[in-house]
Tab-separated table of C-alpha atoms in Angstrom:
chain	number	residue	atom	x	y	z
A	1165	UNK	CA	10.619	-19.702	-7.098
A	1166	UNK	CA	12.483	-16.674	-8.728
A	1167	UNK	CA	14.069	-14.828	-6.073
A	1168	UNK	CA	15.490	-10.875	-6.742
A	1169	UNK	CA	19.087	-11.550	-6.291
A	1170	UNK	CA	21.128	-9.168	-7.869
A	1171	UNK	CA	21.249	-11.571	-11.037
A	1172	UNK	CA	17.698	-11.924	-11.338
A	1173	UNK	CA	17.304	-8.295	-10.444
A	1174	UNK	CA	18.821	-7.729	-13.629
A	1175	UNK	CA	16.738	-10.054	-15.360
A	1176	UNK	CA	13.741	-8.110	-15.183
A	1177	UNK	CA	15.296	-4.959	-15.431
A	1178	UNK	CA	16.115	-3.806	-12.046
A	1179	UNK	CA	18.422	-3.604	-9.671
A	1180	UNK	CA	19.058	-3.106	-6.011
A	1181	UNK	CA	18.984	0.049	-3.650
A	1182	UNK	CA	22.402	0.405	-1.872
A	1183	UNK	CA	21.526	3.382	-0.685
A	1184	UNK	CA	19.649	1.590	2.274
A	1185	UNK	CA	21.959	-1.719	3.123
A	1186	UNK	CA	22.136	-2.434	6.652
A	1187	UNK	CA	20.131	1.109	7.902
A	1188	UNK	CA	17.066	-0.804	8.680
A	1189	UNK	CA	19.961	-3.919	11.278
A	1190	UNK	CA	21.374	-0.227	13.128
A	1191	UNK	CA	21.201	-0.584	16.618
A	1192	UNK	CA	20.358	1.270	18.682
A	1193	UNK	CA	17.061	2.530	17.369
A	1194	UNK	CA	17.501	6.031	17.748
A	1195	UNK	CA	20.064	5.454	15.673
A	1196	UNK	CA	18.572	3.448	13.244
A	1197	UNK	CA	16.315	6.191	12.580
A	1198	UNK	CA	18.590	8.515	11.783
A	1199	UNK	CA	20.674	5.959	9.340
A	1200	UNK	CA	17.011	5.403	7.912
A	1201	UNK	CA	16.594	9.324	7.329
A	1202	UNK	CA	19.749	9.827	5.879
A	1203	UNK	CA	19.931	6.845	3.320
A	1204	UNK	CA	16.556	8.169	2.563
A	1205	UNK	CA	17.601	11.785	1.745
A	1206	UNK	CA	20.589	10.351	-0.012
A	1207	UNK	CA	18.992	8.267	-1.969
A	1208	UNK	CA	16.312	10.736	-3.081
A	1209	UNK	CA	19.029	12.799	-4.784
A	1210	UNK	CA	19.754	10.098	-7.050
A	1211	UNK	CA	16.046	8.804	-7.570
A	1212	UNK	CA	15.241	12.211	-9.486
A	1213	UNK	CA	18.386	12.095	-11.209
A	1214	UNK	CA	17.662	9.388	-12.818
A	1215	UNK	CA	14.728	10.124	-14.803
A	1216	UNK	CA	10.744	9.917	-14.365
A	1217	UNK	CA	8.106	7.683	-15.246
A	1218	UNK	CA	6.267	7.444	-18.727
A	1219	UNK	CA	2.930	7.518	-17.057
A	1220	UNK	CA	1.428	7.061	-14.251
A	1221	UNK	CA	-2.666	6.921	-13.351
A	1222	UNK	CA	-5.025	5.899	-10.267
A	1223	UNK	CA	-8.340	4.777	-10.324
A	1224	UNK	CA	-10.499	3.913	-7.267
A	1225	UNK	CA	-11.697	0.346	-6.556
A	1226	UNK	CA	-13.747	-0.309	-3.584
A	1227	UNK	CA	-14.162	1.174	-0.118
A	1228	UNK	CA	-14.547	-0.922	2.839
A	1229	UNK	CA	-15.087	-0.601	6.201
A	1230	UNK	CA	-11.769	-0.101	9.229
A	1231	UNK	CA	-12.096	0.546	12.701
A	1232	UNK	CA	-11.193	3.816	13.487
A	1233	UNK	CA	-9.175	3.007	17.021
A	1234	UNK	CA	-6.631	0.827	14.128
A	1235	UNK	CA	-6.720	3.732	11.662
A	1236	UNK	CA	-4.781	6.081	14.549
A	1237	UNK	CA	-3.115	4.180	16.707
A	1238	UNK	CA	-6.371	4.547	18.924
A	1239	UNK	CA	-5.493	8.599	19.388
A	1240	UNK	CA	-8.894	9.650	18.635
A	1241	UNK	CA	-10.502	11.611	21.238
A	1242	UNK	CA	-14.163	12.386	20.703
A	1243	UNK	CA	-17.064	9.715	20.780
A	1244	UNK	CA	-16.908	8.667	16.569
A	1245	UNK	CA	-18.573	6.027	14.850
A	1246	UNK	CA	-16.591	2.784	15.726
A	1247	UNK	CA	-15.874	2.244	11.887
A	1248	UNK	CA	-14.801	4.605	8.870
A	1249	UNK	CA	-14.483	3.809	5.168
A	1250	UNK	CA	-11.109	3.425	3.181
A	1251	UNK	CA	-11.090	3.623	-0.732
A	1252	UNK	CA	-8.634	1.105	-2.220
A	1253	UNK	CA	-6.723	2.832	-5.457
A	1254	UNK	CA	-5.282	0.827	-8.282
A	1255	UNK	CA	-2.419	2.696	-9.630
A	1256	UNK	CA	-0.818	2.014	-13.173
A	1257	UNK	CA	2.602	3.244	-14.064
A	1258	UNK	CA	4.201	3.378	-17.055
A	1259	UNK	CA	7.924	3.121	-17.565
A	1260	UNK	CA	11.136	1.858	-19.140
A	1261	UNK	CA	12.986	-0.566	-17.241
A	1262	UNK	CA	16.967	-0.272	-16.673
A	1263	UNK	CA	17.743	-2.217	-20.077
A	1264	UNK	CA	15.154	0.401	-21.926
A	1265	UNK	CA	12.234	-2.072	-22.140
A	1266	UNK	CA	8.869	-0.631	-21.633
A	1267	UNK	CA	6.851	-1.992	-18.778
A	1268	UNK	CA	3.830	-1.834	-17.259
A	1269	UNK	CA	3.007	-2.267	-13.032
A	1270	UNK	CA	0.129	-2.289	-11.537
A	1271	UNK	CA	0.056	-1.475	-7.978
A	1272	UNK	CA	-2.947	-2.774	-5.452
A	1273	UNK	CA	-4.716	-4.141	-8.314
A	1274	UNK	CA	-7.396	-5.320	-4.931
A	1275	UNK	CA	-10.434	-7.690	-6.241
A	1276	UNK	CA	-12.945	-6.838	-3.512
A	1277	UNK	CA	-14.614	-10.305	-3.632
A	1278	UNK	CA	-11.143	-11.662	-2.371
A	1279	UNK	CA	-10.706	-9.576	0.696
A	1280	UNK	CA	-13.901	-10.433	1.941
A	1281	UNK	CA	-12.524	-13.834	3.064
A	1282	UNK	CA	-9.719	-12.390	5.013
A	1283	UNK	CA	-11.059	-13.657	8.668
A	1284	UNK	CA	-11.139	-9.855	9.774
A	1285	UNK	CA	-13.454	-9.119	7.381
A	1286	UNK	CA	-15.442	-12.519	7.599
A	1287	UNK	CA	-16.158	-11.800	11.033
A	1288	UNK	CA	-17.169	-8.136	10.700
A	1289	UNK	CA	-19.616	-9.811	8.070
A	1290	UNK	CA	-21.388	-11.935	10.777
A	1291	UNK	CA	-21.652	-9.402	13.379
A	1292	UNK	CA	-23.160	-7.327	11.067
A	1293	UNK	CA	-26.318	-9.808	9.427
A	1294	UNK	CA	-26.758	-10.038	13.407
A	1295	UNK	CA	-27.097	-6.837	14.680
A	1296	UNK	CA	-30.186	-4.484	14.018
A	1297	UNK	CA	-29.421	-1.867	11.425
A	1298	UNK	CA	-26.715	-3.857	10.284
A	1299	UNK	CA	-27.480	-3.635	6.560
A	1300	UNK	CA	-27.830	0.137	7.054
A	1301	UNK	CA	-24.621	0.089	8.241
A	1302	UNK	CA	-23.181	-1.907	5.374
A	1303	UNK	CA	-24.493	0.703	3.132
A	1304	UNK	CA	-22.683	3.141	4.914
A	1305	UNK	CA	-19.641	2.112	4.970
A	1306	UNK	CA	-18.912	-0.358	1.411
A	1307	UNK	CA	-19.604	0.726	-1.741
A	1308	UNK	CA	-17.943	-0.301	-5.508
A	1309	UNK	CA	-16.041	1.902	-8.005
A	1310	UNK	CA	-14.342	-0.637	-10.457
A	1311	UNK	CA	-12.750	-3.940	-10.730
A	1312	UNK	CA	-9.152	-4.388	-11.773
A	1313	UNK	CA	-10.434	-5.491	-14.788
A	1314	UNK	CA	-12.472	-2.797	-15.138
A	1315	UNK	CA	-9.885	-0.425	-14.366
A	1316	UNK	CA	-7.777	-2.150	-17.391
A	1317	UNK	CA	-10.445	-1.081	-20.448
A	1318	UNK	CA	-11.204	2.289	-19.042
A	1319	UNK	CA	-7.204	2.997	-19.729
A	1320	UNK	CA	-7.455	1.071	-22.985
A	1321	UNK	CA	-5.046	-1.777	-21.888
A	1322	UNK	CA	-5.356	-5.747	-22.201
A	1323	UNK	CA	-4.246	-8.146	-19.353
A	1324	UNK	CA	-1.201	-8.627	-21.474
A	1325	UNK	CA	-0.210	-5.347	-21.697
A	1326	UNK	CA	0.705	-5.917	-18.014
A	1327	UNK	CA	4.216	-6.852	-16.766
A	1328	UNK	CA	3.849	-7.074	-13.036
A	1329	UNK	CA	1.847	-6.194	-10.209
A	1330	UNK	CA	2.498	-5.777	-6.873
A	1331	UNK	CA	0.933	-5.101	-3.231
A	1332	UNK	CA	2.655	-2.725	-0.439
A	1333	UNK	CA	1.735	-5.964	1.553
A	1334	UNK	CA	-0.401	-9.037	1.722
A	1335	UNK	CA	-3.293	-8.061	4.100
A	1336	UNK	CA	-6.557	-9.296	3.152
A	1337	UNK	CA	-5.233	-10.108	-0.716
A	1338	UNK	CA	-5.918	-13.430	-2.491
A	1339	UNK	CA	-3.350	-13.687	-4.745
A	1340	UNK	CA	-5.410	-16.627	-6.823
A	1341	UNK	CA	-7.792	-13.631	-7.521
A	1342	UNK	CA	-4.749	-12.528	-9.493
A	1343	UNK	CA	-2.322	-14.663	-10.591
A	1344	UNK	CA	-4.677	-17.679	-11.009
A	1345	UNK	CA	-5.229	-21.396	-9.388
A	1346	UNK	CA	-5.057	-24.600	-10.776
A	1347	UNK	CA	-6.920	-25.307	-7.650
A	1348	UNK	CA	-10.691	-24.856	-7.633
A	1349	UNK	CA	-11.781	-22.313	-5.467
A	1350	UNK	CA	-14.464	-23.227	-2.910
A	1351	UNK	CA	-17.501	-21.841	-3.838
A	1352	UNK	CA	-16.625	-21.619	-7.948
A	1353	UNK	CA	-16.794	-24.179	-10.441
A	1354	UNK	CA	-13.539	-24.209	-12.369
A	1355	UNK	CA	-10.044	-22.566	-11.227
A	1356	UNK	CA	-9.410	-19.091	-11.496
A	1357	UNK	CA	-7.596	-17.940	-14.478
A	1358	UNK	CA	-4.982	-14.749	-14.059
A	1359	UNK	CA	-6.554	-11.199	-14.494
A	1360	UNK	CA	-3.256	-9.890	-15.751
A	1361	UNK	CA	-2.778	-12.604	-17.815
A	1362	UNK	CA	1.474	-13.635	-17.747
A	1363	UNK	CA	2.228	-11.069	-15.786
A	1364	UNK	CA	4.474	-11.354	-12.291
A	1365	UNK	CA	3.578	-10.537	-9.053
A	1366	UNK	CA	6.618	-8.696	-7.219
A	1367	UNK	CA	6.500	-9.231	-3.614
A	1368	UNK	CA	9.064	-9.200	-0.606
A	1369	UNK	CA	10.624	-12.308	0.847
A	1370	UNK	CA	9.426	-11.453	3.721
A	1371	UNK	CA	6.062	-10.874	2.926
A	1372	UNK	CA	5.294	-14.161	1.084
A	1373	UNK	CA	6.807	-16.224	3.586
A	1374	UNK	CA	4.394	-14.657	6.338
A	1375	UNK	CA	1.492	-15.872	4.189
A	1376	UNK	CA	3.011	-19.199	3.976
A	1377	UNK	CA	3.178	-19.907	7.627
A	1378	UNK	CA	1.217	-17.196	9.858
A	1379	UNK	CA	1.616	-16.271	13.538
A	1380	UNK	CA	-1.425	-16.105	15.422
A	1381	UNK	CA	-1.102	-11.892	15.576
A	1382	UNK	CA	-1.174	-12.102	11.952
A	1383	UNK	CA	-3.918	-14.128	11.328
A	1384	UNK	CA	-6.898	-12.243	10.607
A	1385	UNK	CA	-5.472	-9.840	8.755
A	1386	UNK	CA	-4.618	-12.584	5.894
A	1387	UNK	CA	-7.017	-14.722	3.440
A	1388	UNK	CA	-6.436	-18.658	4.295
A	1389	UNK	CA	-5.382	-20.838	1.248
A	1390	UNK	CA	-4.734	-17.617	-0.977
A	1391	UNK	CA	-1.433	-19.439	-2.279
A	1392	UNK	CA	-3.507	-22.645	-2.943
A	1393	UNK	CA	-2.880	-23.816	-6.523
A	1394	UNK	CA	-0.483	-20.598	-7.452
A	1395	UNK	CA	1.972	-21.194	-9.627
A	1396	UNK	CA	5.436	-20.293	-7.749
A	1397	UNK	CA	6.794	-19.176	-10.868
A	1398	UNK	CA	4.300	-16.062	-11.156
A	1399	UNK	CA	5.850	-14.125	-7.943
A	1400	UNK	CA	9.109	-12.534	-8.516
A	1401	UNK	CA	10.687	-12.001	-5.118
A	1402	UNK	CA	13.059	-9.411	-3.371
A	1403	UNK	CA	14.973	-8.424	-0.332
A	1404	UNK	CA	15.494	-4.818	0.797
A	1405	UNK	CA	14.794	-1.618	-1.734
A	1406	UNK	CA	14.708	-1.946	-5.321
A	1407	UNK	CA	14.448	0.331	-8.049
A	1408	UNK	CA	12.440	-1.214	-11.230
A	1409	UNK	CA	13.334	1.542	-13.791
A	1410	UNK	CA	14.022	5.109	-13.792
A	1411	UNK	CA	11.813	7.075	-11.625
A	1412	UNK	CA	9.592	3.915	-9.863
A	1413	UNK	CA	11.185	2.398	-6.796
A	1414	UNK	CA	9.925	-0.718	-4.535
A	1415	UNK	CA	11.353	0.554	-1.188
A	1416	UNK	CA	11.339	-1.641	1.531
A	1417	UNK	CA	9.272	-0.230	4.742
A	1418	UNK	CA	9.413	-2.741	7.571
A	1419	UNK	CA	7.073	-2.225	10.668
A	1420	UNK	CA	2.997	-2.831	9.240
A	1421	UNK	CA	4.125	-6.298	8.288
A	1422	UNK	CA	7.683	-7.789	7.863
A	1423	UNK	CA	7.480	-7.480	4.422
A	1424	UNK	CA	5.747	-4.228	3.475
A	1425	UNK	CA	7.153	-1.934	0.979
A	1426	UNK	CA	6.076	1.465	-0.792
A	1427	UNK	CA	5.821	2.552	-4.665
A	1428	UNK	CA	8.240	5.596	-5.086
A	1429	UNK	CA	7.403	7.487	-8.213
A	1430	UNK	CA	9.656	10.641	-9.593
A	1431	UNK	CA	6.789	12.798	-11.953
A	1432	UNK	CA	6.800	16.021	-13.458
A	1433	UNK	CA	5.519	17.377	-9.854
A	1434	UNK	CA	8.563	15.357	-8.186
A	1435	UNK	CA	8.666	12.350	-5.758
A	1436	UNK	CA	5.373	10.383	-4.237
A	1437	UNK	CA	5.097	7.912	-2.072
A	1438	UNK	CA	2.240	5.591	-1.408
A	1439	UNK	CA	1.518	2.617	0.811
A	1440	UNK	CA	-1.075	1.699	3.253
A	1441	UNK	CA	1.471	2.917	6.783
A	1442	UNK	CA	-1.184	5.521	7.176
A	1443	UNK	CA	-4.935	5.840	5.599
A	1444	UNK	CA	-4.733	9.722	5.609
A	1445	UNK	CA	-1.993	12.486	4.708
A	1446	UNK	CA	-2.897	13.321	9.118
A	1447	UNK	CA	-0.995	9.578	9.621
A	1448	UNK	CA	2.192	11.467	8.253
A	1449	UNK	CA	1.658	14.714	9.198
A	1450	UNK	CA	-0.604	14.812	12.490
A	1451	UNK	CA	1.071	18.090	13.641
A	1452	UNK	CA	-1.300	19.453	10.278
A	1453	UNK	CA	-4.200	17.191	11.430
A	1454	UNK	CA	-7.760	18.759	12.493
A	1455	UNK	CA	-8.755	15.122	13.500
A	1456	UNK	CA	-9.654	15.336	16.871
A	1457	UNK	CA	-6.514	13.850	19.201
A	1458	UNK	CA	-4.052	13.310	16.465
A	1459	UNK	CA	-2.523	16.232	16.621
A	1460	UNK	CA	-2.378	15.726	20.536
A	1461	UNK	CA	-0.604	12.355	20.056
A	1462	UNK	CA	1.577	14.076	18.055
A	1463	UNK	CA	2.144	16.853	20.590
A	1464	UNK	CA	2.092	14.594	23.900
A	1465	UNK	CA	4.400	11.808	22.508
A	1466	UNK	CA	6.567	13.881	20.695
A	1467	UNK	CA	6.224	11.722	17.558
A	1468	UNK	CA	6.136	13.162	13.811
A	1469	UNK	CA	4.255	10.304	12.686
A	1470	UNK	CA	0.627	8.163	14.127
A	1471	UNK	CA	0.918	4.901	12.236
A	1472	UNK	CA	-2.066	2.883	11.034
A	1473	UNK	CA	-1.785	0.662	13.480
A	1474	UNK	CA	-4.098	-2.622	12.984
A	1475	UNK	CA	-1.091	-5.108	13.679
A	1476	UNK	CA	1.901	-3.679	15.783
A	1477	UNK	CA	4.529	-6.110	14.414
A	1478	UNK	CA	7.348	-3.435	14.741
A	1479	UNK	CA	5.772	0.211	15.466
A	1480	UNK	CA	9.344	1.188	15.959
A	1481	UNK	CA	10.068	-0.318	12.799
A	1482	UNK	CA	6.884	1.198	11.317
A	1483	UNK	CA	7.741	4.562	12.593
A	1484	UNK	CA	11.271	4.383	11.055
A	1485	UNK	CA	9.548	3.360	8.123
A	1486	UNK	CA	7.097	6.370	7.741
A	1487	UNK	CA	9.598	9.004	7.971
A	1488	UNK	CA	11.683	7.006	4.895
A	1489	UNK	CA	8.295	7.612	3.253
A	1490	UNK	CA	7.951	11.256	4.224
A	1491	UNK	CA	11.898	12.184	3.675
A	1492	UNK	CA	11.379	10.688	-0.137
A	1493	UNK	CA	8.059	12.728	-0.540
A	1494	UNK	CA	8.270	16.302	-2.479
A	1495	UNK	CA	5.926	18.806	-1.359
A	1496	UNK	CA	2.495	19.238	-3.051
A	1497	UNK	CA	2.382	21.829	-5.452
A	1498	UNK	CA	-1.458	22.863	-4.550
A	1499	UNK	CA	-0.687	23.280	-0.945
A	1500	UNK	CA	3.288	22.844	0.039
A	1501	UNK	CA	2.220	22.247	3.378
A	1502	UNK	CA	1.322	18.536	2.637
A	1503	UNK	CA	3.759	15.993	1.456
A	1504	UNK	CA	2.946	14.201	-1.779
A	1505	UNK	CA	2.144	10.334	-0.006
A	1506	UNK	CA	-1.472	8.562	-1.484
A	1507	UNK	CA	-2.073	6.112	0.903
A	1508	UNK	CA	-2.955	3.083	-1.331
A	1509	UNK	CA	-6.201	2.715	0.873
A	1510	UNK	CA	-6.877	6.453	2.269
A	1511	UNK	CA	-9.957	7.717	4.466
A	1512	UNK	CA	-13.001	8.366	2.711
A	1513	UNK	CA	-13.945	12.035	3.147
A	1514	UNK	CA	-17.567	11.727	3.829
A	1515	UNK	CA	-19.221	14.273	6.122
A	1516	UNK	CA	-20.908	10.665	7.782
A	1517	UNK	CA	-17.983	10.198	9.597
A	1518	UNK	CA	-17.486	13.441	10.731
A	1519	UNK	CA	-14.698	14.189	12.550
A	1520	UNK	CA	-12.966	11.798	11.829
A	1521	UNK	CA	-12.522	12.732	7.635
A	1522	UNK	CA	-9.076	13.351	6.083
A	1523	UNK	CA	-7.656	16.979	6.916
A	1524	UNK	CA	-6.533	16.767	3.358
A	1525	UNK	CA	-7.181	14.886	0.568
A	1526	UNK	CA	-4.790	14.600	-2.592
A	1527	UNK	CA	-7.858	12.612	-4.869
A	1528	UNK	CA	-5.515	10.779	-7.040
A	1529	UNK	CA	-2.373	10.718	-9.150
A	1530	UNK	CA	-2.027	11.230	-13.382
A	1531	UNK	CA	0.601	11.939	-15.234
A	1532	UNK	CA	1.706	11.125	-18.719
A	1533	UNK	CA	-0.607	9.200	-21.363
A	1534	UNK	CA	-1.333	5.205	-20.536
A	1535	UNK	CA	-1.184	3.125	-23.545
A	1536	UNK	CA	-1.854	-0.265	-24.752
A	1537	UNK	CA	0.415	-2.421	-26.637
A	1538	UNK	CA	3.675	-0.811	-25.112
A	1539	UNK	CA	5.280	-4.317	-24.826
């Protein structure tokens, strides 16, 4: 398997972060945090130095039901329907590498039929055909934008215009749905064939050694067998932060899972950050939030973040790892309240899950023109 050393870093382009070595081993943790803050604030300096990206453009793919006591680290305080909706964005970005070669990523390129086997989501499924109303329910809370592949032709690209693609983490992604199986899948007749068609899947260490062996805390949250078949040679892996090119980062944010990391992008508005650490700009930001009891939990605890908190495998580390988010975020140009962070799955704002809707709600990222047959 290819592993992102610093020689194989440069094969593809890219290069390592040192910006961040070590912050995320400081002990003790209040002082971790404040190594992760500064690295983070140093290293943003040099991020928009460097240049932006070609392009950049999100398109939504699916929404799906989450319980909202995960979505807020269970600070809700008013009686709310036990589930919300979160819409999944693809993002593709556009940009020249470190040697000058043109690439193109796509980030949480999520193929809806996949997640569905996660166990979470396979046992939501059953309670639901049980219970009465449980189809109305369904309705309420799914509903379909666009497949990957979908999302490909609308921006006039082929699977091999792509170069890589990446998750912020693993959770309830089949990466045969991707990157192909020679493996056939139950339930199919022949084995899945990539979407993207050579492209590389870039994924933490970390991250694709959870899926390999899982702890039972981690379990449901991941689809069983998704490595079944893969090809080790399609993942390209890393440790720590890397940058890919000038102005498009992989940073690594600890705390969600072991391996989770965010997309940085520098634009002509300045930095964003997404990743899935919060569903809603109020995860971030809860001292902004009109959710009812996040800004409370912000107030009472004295914290400046409430994490999406479905799996607590570090929430110190998380919470470390969602103010490196915010400190790399520039301020929104509409409204320079709010940072510029898309969660890569945010909170639907539909009135049918009123109150618990975003407080504010970016809609998307574009920048730049996406074109086909950039390699």
């Amino acid at each position: 398997m290819a592993t992102a050393g610093t020689g194989h870093l440069t094969g593809i382009g890219a290069r390592p972060i040192p910006e961040f070595d070590g912050v995320h081993d400081v002990w003790p943790r209040g002082e971790r945090l404040r190594a992760v803050r500064e690295a983070a604030a140093a290293y943003k300096e040099r991020f928009k130095a460097q240049g932006q990206v070609r392009a950049v453009k999100s398109v939504d793919i699916a929404a799906a039901p989450y319980p909202v006591k995960y979505a807020f680290h269970d600070a809700v305080s008013v009686p709310a329907l036990p589930l919300i909706s979160m819409i999944n964005r693809m993002i593709v970005v556009q940009y020249d590498d470190f040697d000058g070669r043109a690439r193109t990523l796509v980030f949480e390129p999520t193929v809806p039929e996949g997640s569905a086997k996660a166990p979470f989501y396979r046992n939501l499924q059953k309670v639901t055909d049980k219970v009465p109303g449980g189809k109305l329910l369904e309705r309420m809370v799914l509903r379909y934008y666009a497949e990957p592949g979908d999302v490909l032709r609308r921006l006039g690209l082929t699977p091999d215009d792509i170069d890589f693609c990446t998750f912020d983490h693993l959770h309830v992604q089949d990466p045969r749905m991707i990157l192909g199986s020679t493996e056939v899948m139950e339930g199919e007749a022949a084995p899945r064939k990539p979407l993207f068609g050579g492209a590389r899947m870039l994924v933490h260490n970390r991250e694709l050694a959870t899926l390999k062996s899982l702890h039972p805390m981690q379990w449901a949250w991941y689809v069983d067998g998704g490595l079944d078949g893969v090809d080790p040679e399609k993942f390209v892996t890393f440790d720590g932060d890397v940058e890919l090119g000038p102005g498009v980062a992989l940073l690594w944010t600890p705390g969600h899972t072991d391996g989770n990391h965010s997309l940085a992008l520098n634009t002509p508005d300045g930095v964003w950050v997404s990743s899935e650490n919060g569903i809603s700009l109020d995860n971030w930001q809860p001292e902004l939030s009109r959710i009812p009891g996040v800004r409370r939990y912000h107030e009472v605890f004295g914290r400046e973040i409430c994490p999406n908190a479905n799996t607590l495998e570090d929430s110190l580390d998380q919470y470390d790892s969602m103010v490196k988010e915010k400190t790399l975020a520039d301020r929104c140009k509409a409204d320079p309240r709010w940072l510029q962070i898309l969660p890569s799955t945010e909170l639907a704002p539909w009135k049918r899950f009123w109150p618990v809707v975003p407080t504010y709600v970016h809609g998307g990222i574009a920048y730049g023109e996406i074109k086909g047959g950039r390699r």
